[in-house]
Coordinates of C-alpha atoms and ligand atoms in Angstrom, one line a residue:
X1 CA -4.7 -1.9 22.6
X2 CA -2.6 -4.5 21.5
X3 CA 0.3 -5.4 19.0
X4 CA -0.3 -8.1 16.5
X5 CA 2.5 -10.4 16.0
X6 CA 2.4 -13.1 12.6
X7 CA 5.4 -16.1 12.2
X8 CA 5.7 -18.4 9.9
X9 CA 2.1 -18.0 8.9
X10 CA 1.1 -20.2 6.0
X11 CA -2.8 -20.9 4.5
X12 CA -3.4 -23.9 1.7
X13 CA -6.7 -23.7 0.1
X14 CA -6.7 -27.0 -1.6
X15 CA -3.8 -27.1 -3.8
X16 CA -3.3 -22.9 -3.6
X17 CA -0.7 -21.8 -1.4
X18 CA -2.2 -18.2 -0.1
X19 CA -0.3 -17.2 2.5
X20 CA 3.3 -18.8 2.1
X21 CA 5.1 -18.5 5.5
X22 CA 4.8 -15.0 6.5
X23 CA 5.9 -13.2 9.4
X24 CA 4.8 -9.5 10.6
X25 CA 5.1 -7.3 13.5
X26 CA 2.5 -5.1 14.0
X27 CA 3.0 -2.8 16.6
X28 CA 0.6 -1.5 19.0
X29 CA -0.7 1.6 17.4
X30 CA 0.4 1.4 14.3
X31 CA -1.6 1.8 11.0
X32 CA -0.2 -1.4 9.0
X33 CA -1.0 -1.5 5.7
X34 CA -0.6 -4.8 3.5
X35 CA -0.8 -3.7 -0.1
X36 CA 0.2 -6.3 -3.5
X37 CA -1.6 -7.0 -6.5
X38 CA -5.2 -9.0 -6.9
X39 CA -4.5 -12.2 -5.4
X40 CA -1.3 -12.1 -3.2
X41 CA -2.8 -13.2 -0.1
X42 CA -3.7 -9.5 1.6
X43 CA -7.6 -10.7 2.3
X44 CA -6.6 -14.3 3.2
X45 CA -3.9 -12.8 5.6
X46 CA -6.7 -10.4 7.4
X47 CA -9.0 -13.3 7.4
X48 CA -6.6 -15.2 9.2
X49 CA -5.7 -12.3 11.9
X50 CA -9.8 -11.7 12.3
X51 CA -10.4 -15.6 12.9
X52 CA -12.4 -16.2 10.0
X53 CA -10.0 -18.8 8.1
X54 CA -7.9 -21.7 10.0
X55 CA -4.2 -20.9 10.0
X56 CA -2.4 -24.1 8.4
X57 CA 0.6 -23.6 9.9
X58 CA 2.3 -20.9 11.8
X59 CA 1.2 -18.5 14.7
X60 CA -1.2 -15.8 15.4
X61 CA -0.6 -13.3 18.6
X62 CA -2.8 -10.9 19.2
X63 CA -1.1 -9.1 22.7
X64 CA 0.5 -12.0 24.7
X65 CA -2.1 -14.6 23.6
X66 CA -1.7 -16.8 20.8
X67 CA -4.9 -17.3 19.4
X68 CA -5.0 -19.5 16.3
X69 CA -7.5 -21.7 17.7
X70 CA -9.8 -18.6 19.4
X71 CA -13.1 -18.1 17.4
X72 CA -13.5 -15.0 15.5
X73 CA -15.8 -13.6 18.0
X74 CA -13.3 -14.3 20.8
X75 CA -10.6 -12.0 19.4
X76 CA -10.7 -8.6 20.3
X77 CA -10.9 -7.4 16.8
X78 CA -13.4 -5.4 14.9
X79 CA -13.8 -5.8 10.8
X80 CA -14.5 -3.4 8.3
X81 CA -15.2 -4.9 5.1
X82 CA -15.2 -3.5 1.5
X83 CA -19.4 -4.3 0.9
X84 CA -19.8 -2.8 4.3
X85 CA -21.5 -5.8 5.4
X86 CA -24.3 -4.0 7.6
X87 CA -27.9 -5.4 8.6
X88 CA -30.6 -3.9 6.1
X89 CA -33.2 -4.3 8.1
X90 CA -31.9 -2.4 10.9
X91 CA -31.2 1.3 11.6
X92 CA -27.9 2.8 11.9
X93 CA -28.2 2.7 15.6
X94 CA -29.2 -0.6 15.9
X95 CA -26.6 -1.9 13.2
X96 CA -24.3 0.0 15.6
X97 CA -25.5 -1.3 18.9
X98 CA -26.1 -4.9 17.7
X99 CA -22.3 -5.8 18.2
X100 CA -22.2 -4.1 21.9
X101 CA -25.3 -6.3 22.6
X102 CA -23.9 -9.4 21.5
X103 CA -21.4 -9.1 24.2
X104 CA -24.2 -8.4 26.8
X105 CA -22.9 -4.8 27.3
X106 CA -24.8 -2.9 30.0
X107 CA -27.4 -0.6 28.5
X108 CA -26.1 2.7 29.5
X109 CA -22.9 2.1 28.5
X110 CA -24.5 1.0 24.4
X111 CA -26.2 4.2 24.5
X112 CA -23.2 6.5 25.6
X113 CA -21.0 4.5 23.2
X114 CA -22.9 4.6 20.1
X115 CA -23.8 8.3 20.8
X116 CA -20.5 9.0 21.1
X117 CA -19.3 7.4 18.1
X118 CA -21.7 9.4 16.2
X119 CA -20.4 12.3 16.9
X120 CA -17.1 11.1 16.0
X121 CA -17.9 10.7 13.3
X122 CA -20.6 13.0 12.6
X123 CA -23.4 10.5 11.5
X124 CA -26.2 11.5 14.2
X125 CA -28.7 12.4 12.0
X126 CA -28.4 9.5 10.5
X127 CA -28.9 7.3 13.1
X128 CA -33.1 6.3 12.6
X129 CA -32.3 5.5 8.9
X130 CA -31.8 2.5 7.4
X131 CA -28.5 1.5 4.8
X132 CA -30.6 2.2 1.8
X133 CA -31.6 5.1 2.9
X134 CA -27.9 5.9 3.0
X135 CA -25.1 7.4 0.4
X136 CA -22.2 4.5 -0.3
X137 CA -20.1 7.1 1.8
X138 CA -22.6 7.1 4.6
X139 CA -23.0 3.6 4.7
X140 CA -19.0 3.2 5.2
X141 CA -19.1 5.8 7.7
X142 CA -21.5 3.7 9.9
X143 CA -19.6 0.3 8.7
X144 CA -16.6 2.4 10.5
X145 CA -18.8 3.5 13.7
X146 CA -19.7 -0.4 14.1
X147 CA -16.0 -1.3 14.9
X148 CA -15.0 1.6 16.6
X149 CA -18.3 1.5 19.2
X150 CA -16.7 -2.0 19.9
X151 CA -13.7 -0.2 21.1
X152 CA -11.7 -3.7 20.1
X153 CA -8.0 -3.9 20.6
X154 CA -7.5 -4.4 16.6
X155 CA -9.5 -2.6 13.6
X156 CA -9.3 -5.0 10.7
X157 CA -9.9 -3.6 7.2
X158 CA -10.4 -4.9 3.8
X159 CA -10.4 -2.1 1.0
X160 CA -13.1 -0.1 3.0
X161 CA -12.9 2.9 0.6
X162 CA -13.0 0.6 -2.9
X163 CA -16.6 1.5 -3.5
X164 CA -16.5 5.1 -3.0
X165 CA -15.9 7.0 -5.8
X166 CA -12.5 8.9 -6.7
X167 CA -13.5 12.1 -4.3
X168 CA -14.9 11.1 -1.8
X169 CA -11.8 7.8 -1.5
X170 CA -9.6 11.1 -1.3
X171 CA -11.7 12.5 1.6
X172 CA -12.3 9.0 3.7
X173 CA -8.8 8.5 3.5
X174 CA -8.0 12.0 5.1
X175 CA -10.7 11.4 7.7
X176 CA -9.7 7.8 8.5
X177 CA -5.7 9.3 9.4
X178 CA -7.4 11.8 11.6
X179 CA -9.3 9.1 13.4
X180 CA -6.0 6.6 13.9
X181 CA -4.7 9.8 15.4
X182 CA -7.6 10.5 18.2
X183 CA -8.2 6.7 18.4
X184 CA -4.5 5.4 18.3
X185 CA -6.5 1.8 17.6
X186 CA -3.7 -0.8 15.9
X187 CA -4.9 -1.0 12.3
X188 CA -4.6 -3.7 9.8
X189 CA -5.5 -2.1 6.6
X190 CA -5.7 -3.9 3.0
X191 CA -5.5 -2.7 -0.2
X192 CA -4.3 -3.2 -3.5
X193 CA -4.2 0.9 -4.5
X194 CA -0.7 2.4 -3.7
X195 CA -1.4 5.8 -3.2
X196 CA -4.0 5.0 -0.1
X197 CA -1.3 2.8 1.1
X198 CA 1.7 5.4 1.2
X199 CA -0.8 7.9 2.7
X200 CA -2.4 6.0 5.5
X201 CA 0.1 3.6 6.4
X202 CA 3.5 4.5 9.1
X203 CA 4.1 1.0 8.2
X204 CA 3.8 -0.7 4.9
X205 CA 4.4 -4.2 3.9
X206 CA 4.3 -5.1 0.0
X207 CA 2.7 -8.5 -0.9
X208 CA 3.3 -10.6 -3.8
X209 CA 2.8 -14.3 -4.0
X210 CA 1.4 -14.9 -0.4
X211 CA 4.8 -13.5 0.9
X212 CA 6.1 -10.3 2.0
X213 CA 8.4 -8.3 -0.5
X214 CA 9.2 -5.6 2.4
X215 CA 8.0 -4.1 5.6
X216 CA 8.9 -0.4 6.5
X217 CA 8.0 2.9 6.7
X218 CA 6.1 3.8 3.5
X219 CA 8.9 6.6 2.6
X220 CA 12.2 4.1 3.2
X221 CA 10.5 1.3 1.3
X222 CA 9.6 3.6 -1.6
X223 CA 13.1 5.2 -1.8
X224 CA 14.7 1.9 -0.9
X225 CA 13.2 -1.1 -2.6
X226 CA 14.8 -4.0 -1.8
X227 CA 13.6 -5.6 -5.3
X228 CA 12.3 -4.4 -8.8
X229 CA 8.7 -6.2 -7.9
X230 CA 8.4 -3.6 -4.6
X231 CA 10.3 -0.9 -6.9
X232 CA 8.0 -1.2 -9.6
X233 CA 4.8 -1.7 -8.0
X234 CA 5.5 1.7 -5.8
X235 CA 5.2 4.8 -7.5
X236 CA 2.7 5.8 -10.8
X237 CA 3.9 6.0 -12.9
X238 CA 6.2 3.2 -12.1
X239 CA 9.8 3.3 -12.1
X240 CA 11.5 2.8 -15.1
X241 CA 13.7 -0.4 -15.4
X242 CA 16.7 -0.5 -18.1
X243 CA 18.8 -3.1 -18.6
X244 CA 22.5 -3.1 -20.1
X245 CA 25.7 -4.3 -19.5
X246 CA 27.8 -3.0 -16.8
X247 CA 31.6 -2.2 -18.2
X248 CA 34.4 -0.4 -16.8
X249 CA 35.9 2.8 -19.3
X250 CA 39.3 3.3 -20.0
X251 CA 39.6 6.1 -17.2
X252 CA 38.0 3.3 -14.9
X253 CA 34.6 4.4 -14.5
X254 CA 31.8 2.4 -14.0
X255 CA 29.3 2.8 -17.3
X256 CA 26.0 0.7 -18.0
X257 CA 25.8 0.3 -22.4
X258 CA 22.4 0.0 -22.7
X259 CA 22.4 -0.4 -26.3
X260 CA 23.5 2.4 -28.0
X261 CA 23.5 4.6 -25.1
X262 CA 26.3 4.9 -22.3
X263 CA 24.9 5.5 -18.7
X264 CA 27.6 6.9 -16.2
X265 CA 27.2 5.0 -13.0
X266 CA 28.2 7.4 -10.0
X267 CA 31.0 6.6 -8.6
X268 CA 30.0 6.0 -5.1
X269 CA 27.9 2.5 -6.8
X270 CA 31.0 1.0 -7.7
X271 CA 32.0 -0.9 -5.1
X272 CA 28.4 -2.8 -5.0
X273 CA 28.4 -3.0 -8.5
X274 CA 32.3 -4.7 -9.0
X275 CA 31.0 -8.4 -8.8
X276 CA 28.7 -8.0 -12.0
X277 CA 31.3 -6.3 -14.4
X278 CA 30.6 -8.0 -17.7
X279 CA 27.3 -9.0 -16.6
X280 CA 23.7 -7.9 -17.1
X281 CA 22.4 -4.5 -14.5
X282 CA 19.1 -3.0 -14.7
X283 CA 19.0 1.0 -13.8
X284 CA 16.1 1.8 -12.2
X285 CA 14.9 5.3 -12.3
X286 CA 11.6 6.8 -11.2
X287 CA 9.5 9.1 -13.6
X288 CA 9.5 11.9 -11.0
X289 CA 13.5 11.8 -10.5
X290 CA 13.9 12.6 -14.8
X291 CA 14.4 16.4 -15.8
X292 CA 14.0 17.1 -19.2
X293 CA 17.7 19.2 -19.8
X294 CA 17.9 20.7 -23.2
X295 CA 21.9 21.7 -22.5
X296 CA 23.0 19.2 -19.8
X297 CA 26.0 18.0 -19.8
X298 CA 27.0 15.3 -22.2
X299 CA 28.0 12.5 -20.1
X300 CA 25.0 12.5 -17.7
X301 CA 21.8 13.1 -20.4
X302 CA 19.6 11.0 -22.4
X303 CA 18.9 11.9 -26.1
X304 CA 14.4 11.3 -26.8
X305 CA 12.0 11.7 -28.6
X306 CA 8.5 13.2 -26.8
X307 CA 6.2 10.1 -27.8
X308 CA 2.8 11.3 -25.6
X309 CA 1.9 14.4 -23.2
X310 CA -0.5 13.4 -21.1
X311 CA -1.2 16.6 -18.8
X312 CA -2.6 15.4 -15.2
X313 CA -3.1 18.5 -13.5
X314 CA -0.1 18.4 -10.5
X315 CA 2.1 17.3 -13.2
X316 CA 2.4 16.1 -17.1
X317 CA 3.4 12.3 -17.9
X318 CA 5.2 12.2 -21.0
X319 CA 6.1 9.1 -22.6
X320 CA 9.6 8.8 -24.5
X321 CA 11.7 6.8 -27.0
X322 CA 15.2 6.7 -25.7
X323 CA 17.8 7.0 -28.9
X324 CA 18.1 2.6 -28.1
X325 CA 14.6 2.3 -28.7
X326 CA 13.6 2.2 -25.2
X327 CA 10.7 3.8 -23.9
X328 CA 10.8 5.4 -20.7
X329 CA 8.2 7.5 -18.7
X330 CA 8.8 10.9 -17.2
X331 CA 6.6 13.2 -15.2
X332 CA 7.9 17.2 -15.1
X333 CA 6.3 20.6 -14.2
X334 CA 2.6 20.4 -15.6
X335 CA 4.3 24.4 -17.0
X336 CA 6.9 22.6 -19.3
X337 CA 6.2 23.2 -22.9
X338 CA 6.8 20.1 -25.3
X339 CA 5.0 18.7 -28.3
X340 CA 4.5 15.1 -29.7
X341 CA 7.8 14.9 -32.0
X342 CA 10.1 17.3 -29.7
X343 CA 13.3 16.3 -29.4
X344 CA 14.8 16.4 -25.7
X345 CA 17.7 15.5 -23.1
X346 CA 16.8 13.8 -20.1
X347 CA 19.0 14.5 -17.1
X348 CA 18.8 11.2 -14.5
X349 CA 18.9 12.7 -10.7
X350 CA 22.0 10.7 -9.8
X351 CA 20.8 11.1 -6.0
X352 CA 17.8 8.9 -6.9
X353 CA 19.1 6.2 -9.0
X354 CA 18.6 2.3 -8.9
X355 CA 20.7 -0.8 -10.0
X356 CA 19.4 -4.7 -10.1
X357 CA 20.2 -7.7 -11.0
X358 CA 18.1 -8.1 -13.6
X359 CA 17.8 -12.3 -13.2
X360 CA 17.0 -12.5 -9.1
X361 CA 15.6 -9.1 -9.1
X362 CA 17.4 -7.8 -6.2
X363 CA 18.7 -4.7 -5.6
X364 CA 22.1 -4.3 -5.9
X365 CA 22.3 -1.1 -4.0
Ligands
LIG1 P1 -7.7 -9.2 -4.0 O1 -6.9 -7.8 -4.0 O2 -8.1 -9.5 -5.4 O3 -8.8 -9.3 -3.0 P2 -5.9 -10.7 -2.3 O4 -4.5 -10.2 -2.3 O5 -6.7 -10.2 -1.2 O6 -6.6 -10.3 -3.7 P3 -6.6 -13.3 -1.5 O7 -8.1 -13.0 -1.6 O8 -6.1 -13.4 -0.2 O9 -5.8 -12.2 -2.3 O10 -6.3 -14.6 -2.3 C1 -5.0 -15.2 -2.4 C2 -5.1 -16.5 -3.2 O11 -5.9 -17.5 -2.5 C3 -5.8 -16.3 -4.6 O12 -5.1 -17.2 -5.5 C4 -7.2 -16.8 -4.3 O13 -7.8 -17.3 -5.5 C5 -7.0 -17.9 -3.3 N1 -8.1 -18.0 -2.4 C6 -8.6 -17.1 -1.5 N2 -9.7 -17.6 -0.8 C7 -9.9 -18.9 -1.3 C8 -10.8 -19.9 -1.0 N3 -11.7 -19.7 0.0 N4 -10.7 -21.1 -1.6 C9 -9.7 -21.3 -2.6 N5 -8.8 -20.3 -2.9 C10 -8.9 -19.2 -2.3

């Protein structure tokens, strides 16, 4: 086992900046998951850790050795990748064994070890076949049983569930958590879907722009964004961003005008929000954290109009013209009776609400 430790890491390809100077601990053990849009870096950052791009600045540690200048195959990592990558011509034992063999590992010990990992992971029958003669999920099953037979210090993965289809992602994903629990193996894991990110990962760290937003636990960063880009790319739907202006009411409470509406800022944001009286706040409030209210009271709801239902089975999306125009998104209790047209109060859970600066995009609470 081993922790993985990234500084100042940077990668130029030609005049594109991929990786921009970041820095990670990944502890030994941990399931790490880097998640950001298409093109933040995530694959050029794993490349980097597996030994398959040239750092062009900064430092790779893998345990206590730094090894920027170690050849891929020299770095005690495995590699799952996305395509699954495995030899057509061989069988699944052979694809399985062929890494073992490359390191002149002693017979019986190839034999145990790939027997073994078939069983893990329950692919013994499937061991004379040959990938085409395989289901995609079968094939990423044995893509998996070629790292773990390695038993390397690191698992490296690159979307290894994108080309599965919608169940069986759901059912990978379930089996891969129950596998970092018997295997404890540190995991680098990429992806650019947000729900497998919050489910596998105990630590998350959001990527835009070849840099790291935030690292955390997937539940702290999701509750505590530190800007709108991680707010708003956590969550679907995503959090709802409205801007106003922050004044102070005769009584000397804190209220946002959004435009023809008055939100009541809680009173325990003021003292993070004094610097930017006068100035421009966004409220951030996620979908799930809206109630519709139909006789709140006045001060704390939200006059809309139902726009679209859109039932999704655990719960229904409805989209909503706030009385400034605004639209917002809520989701609510897939049981909740509303029509195209309805007219509703939305009650904002004041334990989950948000406030930014809408020019930096930092969160101001
Ligand atoms: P995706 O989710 O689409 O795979 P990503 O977050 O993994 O995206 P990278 O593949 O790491 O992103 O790419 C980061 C940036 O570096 C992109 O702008 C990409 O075009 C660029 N890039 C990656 N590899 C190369 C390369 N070999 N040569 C030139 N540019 C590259």
């Amino acid at each position: 086992m081993a922790h993985v430790e990234l500084t100042d890491l940077v990668k130029e390809f030609d005049d594109v900046t991929a990786v921009d100077g970041i820095s990670l601990d990944i502890p030994d053990e941990s399931f790490t998951v880097l998640v950001g849009p298409s093109g933040c870096g995530k694959t050029t950052t794993l490349r980097l850790i597996a030994g398959l791009e040239r750092a062009t600045d900064g430092e790779i540690r893998i345990g206590e050795d730094i090894v920027n200048d170690a050849r891929a195959y020299e770095r005690d990592i495995a590699m799952v990748f996305q395509n699954y990558a495995l030899y057509p011509h061989k069988t699944v034992r052979d694809n399985m064994r062929f890494g073992l063999e490359q390191h002149d590992t002693d017979e019986g010990i190839i034999t145990e070890r790939v027997q073994e990992t078939a069983e893990l992971l329950q692919i013994e029958e499937l061991l004379d076949r040959r990938p085409s003669e395989l289901s995609g999920g079968q094939q990423q099953r044995v893509a998996l049983g070629r790292a773990i037979v390695r038993d390397p210090a690191v698992f490296l993965m690159d979307e290894p569930l994108s080309n599965l289809d919608a169940k069986l992602r759901v059912q990978m994903r379930a089996e891969l958590n129950k596998l970092h629990e018997e295997l404890s193996t540190t995991t680098v894991y990429v992806t650019h879907d947000q729900v497998e990110a919050m489910t596998l990962a105990d630590q998350i760290a959001v990527m835009d722009n070849g840099q790291i937003q935030q690292v955390g636990e997937p539940t702290h960063v999701y509750s505590n964004p530190r800007n709108m880009f991680v707010a708003g790319f956590l969550g679907s739907p995503s959090m709802n961003f409205l801007e106003g202006t922050l004044e102070e009411s005769d009584a000397g409470k804190f209220e946002l005008d959004l435009g023809g509406a008055i939100h009541n800022v809680p009173d325990e944001f003021t003292d993070a929000l004094e610097p930017y009286l006068g100035d421009r706040v966004t409220l951030g409030i996620r979908p799930e954290n809206i109630a519709l209210n139909q006789d709140g009271v006045p001060a704390n709801v939200h006059p809309a109009t139902v726009e679209v239902v859109e039932p999704q089975g655990e719960k229904t999306v409805l989209e909503l013209e706030l009385a400034t125009g605004q639209s917002i998104k809520a989701a609510v209790d897939p049981d909740t009776t509303v029509e195209m047209g309805d007219a509703v109060n939305l009650r904002f859970d004041r334990d989950s609400l948000q406030y930014f600066d809408p020019t930096t995009g930092k969160s101001l609470t």
